[in-house]
Amino acid sequence: AQTVTQSQPEMSVQEAETVTLSCTYDTSESDYYLFWYKQPPSRQMILVIRQEAYKQQNATENRFSVNFQKAAKSFSLKISDSQLGDAAMYFCAYRSARSGGGADGLTFGKGTHLIIQP
Amino acid sequence: DSGVTQTPKHLITATGQRVTLRCSPRSGDLSVYWYQQSLDQGLQFLIQYYNGEERAKGNILERFSAQQFPDLHSELNLSSLELGDSALYFCASSAAPDRVYEQYFGPGTRLTVT
């Protein structure tokens, strides 16, 4: 079974600074997808960014980018120019590329609570 | 707004009771997923339906069941409720399960069992 580990329960950053959230995962599969979801106080789960394991290029979405290290099974999220609206829980998630048998469900880490200091 | 709707937003019930949570996927999405978020277990995948048929099972208890109807809405049925079932239940939808279509989450139903 796959596992996702987020070792930072809480992170704090000054507004306009850059912060990196860590995520590691364990899998025996070679083809999979990785995601970062944001959960603000409203509890809505919002997709931030995704990465296909077969792609070497790191995904980028505006101020959000990832550092995907497949060999190290590491998938960190970098948030540049942090804004107050970025304050939230951030969840790293894994999904197998293999369909069926539970493979389509997301496996989540425990989350990192990101605090933005004004 | 993800386009996924869930009702009710909040539900308070007693132990031993049965409840039904409802989810309407985004327009055109055939696949529906149910997740449970609790303090103890974090976010867990429960079950997935695709175009009316069960597709995958996660950590779903035998007391829980789900179905997807011809209009593609889905219901999650929780029976013989226990205090530990108190959680936020999310529904998510995606276009199809065979490709890496992102899962879009609804706002969740907060269930409190007293």
mmCIF file of C-alpha atoms in Angstrom:
data_model
loop_
_atom_site.group_PDB
_atom_site.id
_atom_site.type_symbol
_atom_site.label_atom_id
_atom_site.label_comp_id
_atom_site.label_asym_id
_atom_site.label_seq_id
_atom_site.Cartn_x
_atom_site.Cartn_y
_atom_site.Cartn_z
ATOM 1 C CA ALA A 1 0.000 0.000 0.000
ATOM 2 C CA GLN A 2 1.115 3.501 -0.726
ATOM 3 C CA THR A 3 1.829 5.962 2.040
ATOM 4 C CA VAL A 4 2.254 9.721 1.993
ATOM 5 C CA THR A 5 4.180 11.542 4.693
ATOM 6 C CA GLN A 6 4.156 15.234 5.455
ATOM 7 C CA SER A 7 6.707 15.770 8.184
ATOM 8 C CA GLN A 8 5.865 19.399 8.918
ATOM 9 C CA PRO A 9 2.649 19.687 10.936
ATOM 10 C CA GLU A 10 2.915 23.484 10.827
ATOM 11 C CA MET A 11 4.893 26.078 8.916
ATOM 12 C CA SER A 12 4.983 29.846 9.281
ATOM 13 C CA VAL A 13 6.146 32.396 6.719
ATOM 14 C CA GLN A 14 6.159 36.154 6.386
ATOM 15 C CA GLU A 15 3.887 37.663 3.778
ATOM 16 C CA ALA A 16 5.668 38.050 0.415
ATOM 17 C CA GLU A 17 8.298 35.462 1.367
ATOM 18 C CA THR A 18 8.781 32.001 -0.114
ATOM 19 C CA VAL A 19 7.947 28.789 1.716
ATOM 20 C CA THR A 20 8.464 25.132 0.848
ATOM 21 C CA LEU A 21 6.241 22.344 2.130
ATOM 22 C CA SER A 22 7.661 18.847 2.164
ATOM 23 C CA CYS A 23 6.088 15.578 1.118
ATOM 24 C CA THR A 24 7.522 12.116 0.720
ATOM 25 C CA TYR A 25 5.747 9.011 -0.430
ATOM 26 C CA ASP A 26 6.335 5.319 -0.578
ATOM 27 C CA THR A 27 5.258 3.205 -3.515
ATOM 28 C CA SER A 28 6.430 0.259 -5.535
ATOM 29 C CA GLU A 29 4.721 1.576 -8.636
ATOM 30 C CA SER A 30 6.478 3.456 -11.405
ATOM 31 C CA ASP A 31 3.490 5.275 -12.855
ATOM 32 C CA TYR A 32 1.412 7.506 -10.638
ATOM 33 C CA TYR A 33 0.224 11.041 -10.058
ATOM 34 C CA LEU A 34 0.905 13.458 -7.247
ATOM 35 C CA PHE A 35 -1.210 16.382 -6.132
ATOM 36 C CA TRP A 36 -1.231 19.231 -3.671
ATOM 37 C CA TYR A 37 -4.605 20.248 -2.275
ATOM 38 C CA LYS A 38 -5.333 23.316 -0.177
ATOM 39 C CA GLN A 39 -7.973 23.340 2.551
ATOM 40 C CA PRO A 40 -8.731 26.838 3.871
ATOM 41 C CA PRO A 41 -10.824 27.412 7.008
ATOM 42 C CA SER A 42 -13.950 26.980 4.868
ATOM 43 C CA ARG A 43 -12.936 23.268 4.653
ATOM 44 C CA GLN A 44 -13.294 23.249 0.867
ATOM 45 C CA MET A 45 -10.637 21.060 -0.775
ATOM 46 C CA ILE A 46 -9.020 22.984 -3.618
ATOM 47 C CA LEU A 47 -6.619 21.457 -6.116
ATOM 48 C CA VAL A 48 -3.421 23.510 -6.247
ATOM 49 C CA ILE A 49 -1.149 21.592 -8.579
ATOM 50 C CA ARG A 50 -0.558 18.138 -10.029
ATOM 51 C CA GLN A 51 2.439 16.191 -11.323
ATOM 52 C CA GLU A 52 2.560 13.123 -13.524
ATOM 53 C CA ALA A 53 5.363 10.771 -12.483
ATOM 54 C CA TYR A 54 6.405 10.122 -16.067
ATOM 55 C CA LYS A 55 7.121 13.807 -16.600
ATOM 56 C CA GLN A 56 10.543 15.020 -15.573
ATOM 57 C CA GLN A 57 9.591 18.668 -15.785
ATOM 58 C CA ASN A 58 8.323 20.133 -12.528
ATOM 59 C CA ALA A 59 4.783 21.471 -12.613
ATOM 60 C CA THR A 60 4.144 25.187 -12.099
ATOM 61 C CA GLU A 61 0.918 27.098 -11.521
ATOM 62 C CA ASN A 62 1.496 30.829 -11.088
ATOM 63 C CA ARG A 63 3.126 31.277 -7.639
ATOM 64 C CA PHE A 64 3.006 27.547 -6.915
ATOM 65 C CA SER A 65 5.644 25.131 -8.131
ATOM 66 C CA VAL A 66 6.799 21.671 -7.188
ATOM 67 C CA ASN A 67 10.142 19.966 -6.840
ATOM 68 C CA PHE A 68 9.538 16.384 -7.909
ATOM 69 C CA GLN A 69 12.371 13.973 -7.178
ATOM 70 C CA LYS A 70 11.181 10.558 -8.333
ATOM 71 C CA ALA A 71 14.195 8.578 -7.179
ATOM 72 C CA ALA A 72 13.987 10.118 -3.736
ATOM 73 C CA LYS A 73 10.158 9.833 -3.734
ATOM 74 C CA SER A 74 9.915 13.454 -2.765
ATOM 75 C CA PHE A 75 7.333 16.006 -3.881
ATOM 76 C CA SER A 76 7.662 19.426 -2.265
ATOM 77 C CA LEU A 77 5.512 22.478 -2.883
ATOM 78 C CA LYS A 78 7.041 25.926 -3.156
ATOM 79 C CA ILE A 79 4.849 28.963 -2.678
ATOM 80 C CA SER A 80 6.425 32.206 -3.840
ATOM 81 C CA ASP A 81 5.359 35.686 -2.783
ATOM 82 C CA SER A 82 3.159 34.280 -0.005
ATOM 83 C CA GLN A 83 -0.166 35.998 0.442
ATOM 84 C CA LEU A 84 -2.566 36.072 3.381
ATOM 85 C CA GLY A 85 -5.031 34.055 1.318
ATOM 86 C CA ASP A 86 -2.520 31.195 1.145
ATOM 87 C CA ALA A 87 -3.091 30.430 4.814
ATOM 88 C CA ALA A 88 -4.599 26.951 4.923
ATOM 89 C CA MET A 89 -3.947 23.264 5.455
ATOM 90 C CA TYR A 90 -2.030 21.793 2.564
ATOM 91 C CA PHE A 91 -2.357 18.119 1.726
ATOM 92 C CA CYS A 92 -0.091 16.093 -0.470
ATOM 93 C CA ALA A 93 -1.876 13.259 -2.274
ATOM 94 C CA TYR A 94 -0.916 10.219 -4.330
ATOM 95 C CA ARG A 95 -2.916 8.401 -6.955
ATOM 96 C CA SER A 96 -1.879 5.277 -8.756
ATOM 97 C CA ALA A 97 -2.021 5.297 -12.545
ATOM 98 C CA ARG A 98 -3.383 1.767 -12.323
ATOM 99 C CA SER A 99 -7.188 1.758 -12.506
ATOM 100 C CA GLY A 100 -9.396 -0.375 -10.339
ATOM 101 C CA GLY A 101 -8.876 -2.134 -7.033
ATOM 102 C CA GLY A 102 -8.849 1.079 -5.036
ATOM 103 C CA ALA A 103 -6.225 2.611 -7.239
ATOM 104 C CA ASP A 104 -8.419 5.494 -8.269
ATOM 105 C CA GLY A 105 -8.778 6.869 -4.772
ATOM 106 C CA LEU A 106 -6.367 9.478 -3.490
ATOM 107 C CA THR A 107 -4.021 8.671 -0.611
ATOM 108 C CA PHE A 108 -3.437 11.768 1.475
ATOM 109 C CA GLY A 109 -0.756 12.865 3.882
ATOM 110 C CA LYS A 110 -1.686 14.249 7.302
ATOM 111 C CA GLY A 111 -1.343 17.829 6.113
ATOM 112 C CA THR A 112 0.747 20.907 6.883
ATOM 113 C CA HIS A 113 -0.857 23.934 8.474
ATOM 114 C CA LEU A 114 0.550 27.017 6.760
ATOM 115 C CA ILE A 115 0.451 30.291 8.665
ATOM 116 C CA ILE A 116 1.095 33.566 6.883
ATOM 117 C CA GLN A 117 2.470 36.336 9.118
ATOM 118 C CA PRO A 118 1.479 39.836 7.946
ATOM 119 C CA ASP B 1 -17.023 26.767 -6.522
ATOM 120 C CA SER B 2 -16.000 23.322 -7.801
ATOM 121 C CA GLY B 3 -19.398 22.521 -9.305
ATOM 122 C CA VAL B 4 -19.835 19.534 -6.965
ATOM 123 C CA THR B 5 -22.756 19.897 -4.580
ATOM 124 C CA GLN B 6 -23.380 18.059 -1.343
ATOM 125 C CA THR B 7 -26.370 18.036 0.953
ATOM 126 C CA PRO B 8 -26.903 18.523 3.784
ATOM 127 C CA LYS B 9 -24.084 20.787 4.967
ATOM 128 C CA HIS B 10 -24.490 19.709 8.559
ATOM 129 C CA LEU B 11 -26.107 16.682 10.125
ATOM 130 C CA ILE B 12 -26.504 15.898 13.808
ATOM 131 C CA THR B 13 -27.812 12.517 14.810
ATOM 132 C CA ALA B 14 -27.664 9.975 17.604
ATOM 133 C CA THR B 15 -25.724 6.765 17.930
ATOM 134 C CA GLY B 16 -27.380 3.789 16.296
ATOM 135 C CA GLN B 17 -29.151 5.890 13.697
ATOM 136 C CA ARG B 18 -28.868 5.824 9.917
ATOM 137 C CA VAL B 19 -28.208 8.806 7.641
ATOM 138 C CA THR B 20 -27.906 9.443 3.927
ATOM 139 C CA LEU B 21 -25.523 11.952 2.419
ATOM 140 C CA ARG B 22 -26.134 13.173 -1.102
ATOM 141 C CA CYS B 23 -23.734 14.308 -3.799
ATOM 142 C CA SER B 24 -24.236 15.743 -7.275
ATOM 143 C CA PRO B 25 -21.113 15.654 -9.451
ATOM 144 C CA ARG B 26 -19.969 18.342 -11.830
ATOM 145 C CA SER B 27 -21.867 18.433 -15.075
ATOM 146 C CA GLY B 28 -20.476 15.751 -17.371
ATOM 147 C CA ASP B 29 -18.436 13.936 -14.710
ATOM 148 C CA LEU B 30 -19.137 10.215 -14.594
ATOM 149 C CA SER B 31 -17.018 9.270 -11.605
ATOM 150 C CA VAL B 32 -17.856 9.980 -7.969
ATOM 151 C CA TYR B 33 -15.610 9.415 -4.969
ATOM 152 C CA TRP B 34 -16.398 9.539 -1.265
ATOM 153 C CA TYR B 35 -13.863 10.525 1.370
ATOM 154 C CA GLN B 36 -13.963 10.811 5.145
ATOM 155 C CA GLN B 37 -11.952 13.418 7.039
ATOM 156 C CA SER B 38 -11.610 12.919 10.783
ATOM 157 C CA LEU B 39 -9.141 14.074 13.384
ATOM 158 C CA ASP B 40 -8.043 10.498 14.098
ATOM 159 C CA GLN B 41 -7.772 9.092 10.584
ATOM 160 C CA GLY B 42 -7.156 12.164 8.469
ATOM 161 C CA LEU B 43 -8.486 12.063 4.916
ATOM 162 C CA GLN B 44 -9.438 8.582 3.799
ATOM 163 C CA PHE B 45 -10.817 7.296 0.522
ATOM 164 C CA LEU B 46 -13.996 5.317 1.059
ATOM 165 C CA ILE B 47 -15.469 4.267 -2.279
ATOM 166 C CA GLN B 48 -15.746 5.197 -5.936
ATOM 167 C CA TYR B 49 -18.513 4.832 -8.485
ATOM 168 C CA TYR B 50 -18.250 5.224 -12.215
ATOM 169 C CA ASN B 51 -21.338 5.608 -14.370
ATOM 170 C CA GLY B 52 -23.513 3.801 -11.878
ATOM 171 C CA GLU B 53 -21.202 0.956 -10.993
ATOM 172 C CA GLU B 54 -18.880 0.474 -8.053
ATOM 173 C CA ARG B 55 -15.332 0.954 -9.262
ATOM 174 C CA ALA B 56 -13.051 0.867 -6.248
ATOM 175 C CA LYS B 57 -13.227 0.436 -2.505
ATOM 176 C CA GLY B 58 -11.013 2.005 0.086
ATOM 177 C CA ASN B 59 -11.333 1.970 3.858
ATOM 178 C CA ILE B 60 -15.089 1.770 3.905
ATOM 179 C CA LEU B 61 -16.779 0.096 6.858
ATOM 180 C CA GLU B 62 -19.386 -2.605 6.286
ATOM 181 C CA ARG B 63 -21.934 -0.339 8.003
ATOM 182 C CA PHE B 64 -21.436 2.151 5.162
ATOM 183 C CA SER B 65 -22.695 1.761 1.625
ATOM 184 C CA ALA B 66 -23.072 3.925 -1.425
ATOM 185 C CA GLN B 67 -24.731 3.980 -4.795
ATOM 186 C CA GLN B 68 -24.768 6.084 -7.933
ATOM 187 C CA PHE B 69 -28.039 6.678 -9.709
ATOM 188 C CA PRO B 70 -28.792 6.962 -13.464
ATOM 189 C CA ASP B 71 -28.684 10.767 -13.215
ATOM 190 C CA LEU B 72 -25.158 10.293 -11.776
ATOM 191 C CA HIS B 73 -25.865 11.684 -8.342
ATOM 192 C CA SER B 74 -24.581 9.545 -5.515
ATOM 193 C CA GLU B 75 -25.645 8.755 -1.993
ATOM 194 C CA LEU B 76 -23.551 7.540 0.913
ATOM 195 C CA ASN B 77 -25.519 5.614 3.529
ATOM 196 C CA LEU B 78 -24.134 5.354 7.045
ATOM 197 C CA SER B 79 -25.912 3.018 9.453
ATOM 198 C CA SER B 80 -25.597 1.942 13.099
ATOM 199 C CA LEU B 81 -23.749 5.169 13.665
ATOM 200 C CA GLU B 82 -21.076 5.385 16.335
ATOM 201 C CA LEU B 83 -19.452 8.393 17.958
ATOM 202 C CA GLY B 84 -16.327 7.709 15.927
ATOM 203 C CA ASP B 85 -18.220 8.230 12.685
ATOM 204 C CA SER B 86 -18.347 11.948 13.394
ATOM 205 C CA ALA B 87 -16.386 13.485 10.560
ATOM 206 C CA LEU B 88 -16.459 15.629 7.462
ATOM 207 C CA TYR B 89 -17.575 13.593 4.469
ATOM 208 C CA PHE B 90 -16.469 14.774 1.054
ATOM 209 C CA CYS B 91 -17.687 13.825 -2.331
ATOM 210 C CA ALA B 92 -15.444 14.395 -5.329
ATOM 211 C CA SER B 93 -16.027 13.922 -9.018
ATOM 212 C CA SER B 94 -13.895 13.497 -12.096
ATOM 213 C CA ALA B 95 -14.539 13.053 -15.792
ATOM 214 C CA ALA B 96 -13.367 9.440 -15.980
ATOM 215 C CA PRO B 97 -11.261 7.101 -13.896
ATOM 216 C CA ASP B 98 -8.970 5.806 -16.591
ATOM 217 C CA ARG B 99 -6.967 8.963 -17.064
ATOM 218 C CA VAL B 100 -5.500 11.493 -14.736
ATOM 219 C CA TYR B 101 -8.518 13.681 -14.515
ATOM 220 C CA GLU B 102 -8.370 15.739 -11.380
ATOM 221 C CA GLN B 103 -10.841 15.081 -8.648
ATOM 222 C CA TYR B 104 -12.908 18.120 -7.737
ATOM 223 C CA PHE B 105 -14.273 18.180 -4.228
ATOM 224 C CA GLY B 106 -17.621 19.307 -2.931
ATOM 225 C CA PRO B 107 -17.968 21.453 0.195
ATOM 226 C CA GLY B 108 -18.495 18.434 2.423
ATOM 227 C CA THR B 109 -21.134 17.288 4.895
ATOM 228 C CA ARG B 110 -20.230 17.598 8.545
ATOM 229 C CA LEU B 111 -21.707 14.692 10.479
ATOM 230 C CA THR B 112 -21.924 14.852 14.246
ATOM 231 C CA VAL B 113 -22.970 11.722 16.100
ATOM 232 C CA THR B 114 -24.041 12.325 19.705
#
